[in-house]
Amino acid sequence: MLDEVKAHFRAREGYWFVPKWFGFGATPVTWQGWAVMLGFLAALVATTRLMPVGVPRIVAYVALIAAFGVVAANKTGLRWRWGNREDR
């Protein structure tokens, strides 16, 4: 079981994230993935502090989330997973 978990958290060649076992999502496992994640969080904090409250801030949030989602999807191979061994 432990070997199975360790193998799961090794990203495939060229990927920065590994997909979750159940559902839709990804976890950063390389330095590039963590850098993208930290940059995304820093951008969210900066947006919260610098953008005016209201529609401009919401538009900025949506743009940041969409950009992060595109990067994560391209560097993970995201799709819905049911936890089957064949999914990994």
Coordinates of C-alpha atoms in Angstrom, one line a residue:
M1 CA 0.0 0.0 0.0
L2 CA 2.8 2.5 0.9
D3 CA 4.6 1.8 -2.4
E4 CA 1.3 2.4 -4.2
V5 CA 1.0 5.8 -2.5
K6 CA 4.6 6.8 -3.2
A7 CA 4.2 5.8 -6.8
H8 CA 1.0 7.9 -7.1
F9 CA 2.9 11.0 -6.0
R10 CA 5.5 10.7 -8.7
A11 CA 4.6 13.0 -11.6
R12 CA 4.8 11.6 -15.1
E13 CA 7.5 12.9 -17.3
G14 CA 6.9 16.6 -18.1
Y15 CA 4.1 17.0 -15.5
W16 CA 4.2 19.3 -12.5
F17 CA 1.2 18.0 -10.7
V18 CA -0.4 14.6 -10.0
P19 CA -4.1 14.1 -10.2
K20 CA -6.2 13.2 -7.2
W21 CA -7.3 9.6 -6.8
F22 CA -11.0 10.5 -6.5
G23 CA -12.7 13.4 -8.3
F24 CA -11.2 16.3 -10.1
G25 CA -8.1 18.0 -8.8
A26 CA -4.3 18.1 -8.7
T27 CA -1.5 18.3 -6.2
P28 CA 1.9 20.0 -7.0
V29 CA 4.8 17.6 -6.7
T30 CA 7.7 19.3 -8.5
W31 CA 9.3 22.6 -7.8
Q32 CA 7.7 24.1 -10.9
G33 CA 4.2 23.0 -9.6
W34 CA 4.9 24.5 -6.2
A35 CA 6.2 27.8 -7.8
V36 CA 3.1 28.1 -9.9
M37 CA 0.9 27.4 -6.8
L38 CA 2.8 30.0 -4.7
G39 CA 2.6 32.5 -7.6
F40 CA -1.1 32.0 -7.9
L41 CA -1.6 32.5 -4.1
A42 CA 0.5 35.6 -4.2
A43 CA -1.5 37.0 -7.1
L44 CA -4.7 36.3 -5.2
V45 CA -3.4 38.1 -2.1
A46 CA -2.2 41.1 -4.2
T47 CA -5.6 41.2 -6.0
T48 CA -7.4 41.3 -2.6
R49 CA -5.2 44.1 -1.3
L50 CA -4.9 46.2 -4.4
M51 CA -8.1 45.9 -6.5
P52 CA -11.2 47.8 -5.6
V53 CA -14.1 45.9 -4.1
G54 CA -16.7 44.8 -6.6
V55 CA -16.8 43.7 -10.2
P56 CA -13.1 44.5 -11.0
R57 CA -11.9 42.3 -8.2
I58 CA -14.3 39.5 -9.2
V59 CA -13.1 39.7 -12.8
A60 CA -9.5 39.5 -11.6
Y61 CA -10.2 36.5 -9.4
V62 CA -12.0 34.7 -12.3
A63 CA -9.0 35.4 -14.6
L64 CA -6.5 34.2 -12.1
I65 CA -8.4 31.0 -11.3
A66 CA -8.9 30.3 -15.1
A67 CA -5.2 30.8 -15.8
F68 CA -4.1 28.6 -12.9
G69 CA -6.6 25.9 -14.0
V70 CA -5.3 25.9 -17.6
V71 CA -1.7 25.5 -16.4
A72 CA -2.7 22.7 -13.9
A73 CA -4.7 20.9 -16.5
N74 CA -2.0 21.0 -19.1
K75 CA 0.7 19.8 -16.6
T76 CA -1.5 17.1 -15.0
G77 CA -3.7 15.4 -17.6
L78 CA -6.8 16.3 -15.5
R79 CA -10.0 14.3 -15.8
W80 CA -12.6 13.0 -13.4
R81 CA -11.3 9.9 -11.5
W82 CA -13.1 7.3 -9.5
G83 CA -10.1 5.9 -7.6
N84 CA -9.7 2.8 -9.8
R85 CA -6.2 1.4 -10.2
E86 CA -6.6 1.7 -14.0
D87 CA -7.0 5.5 -13.6
R88 CA -3.4 6.0 -12.4

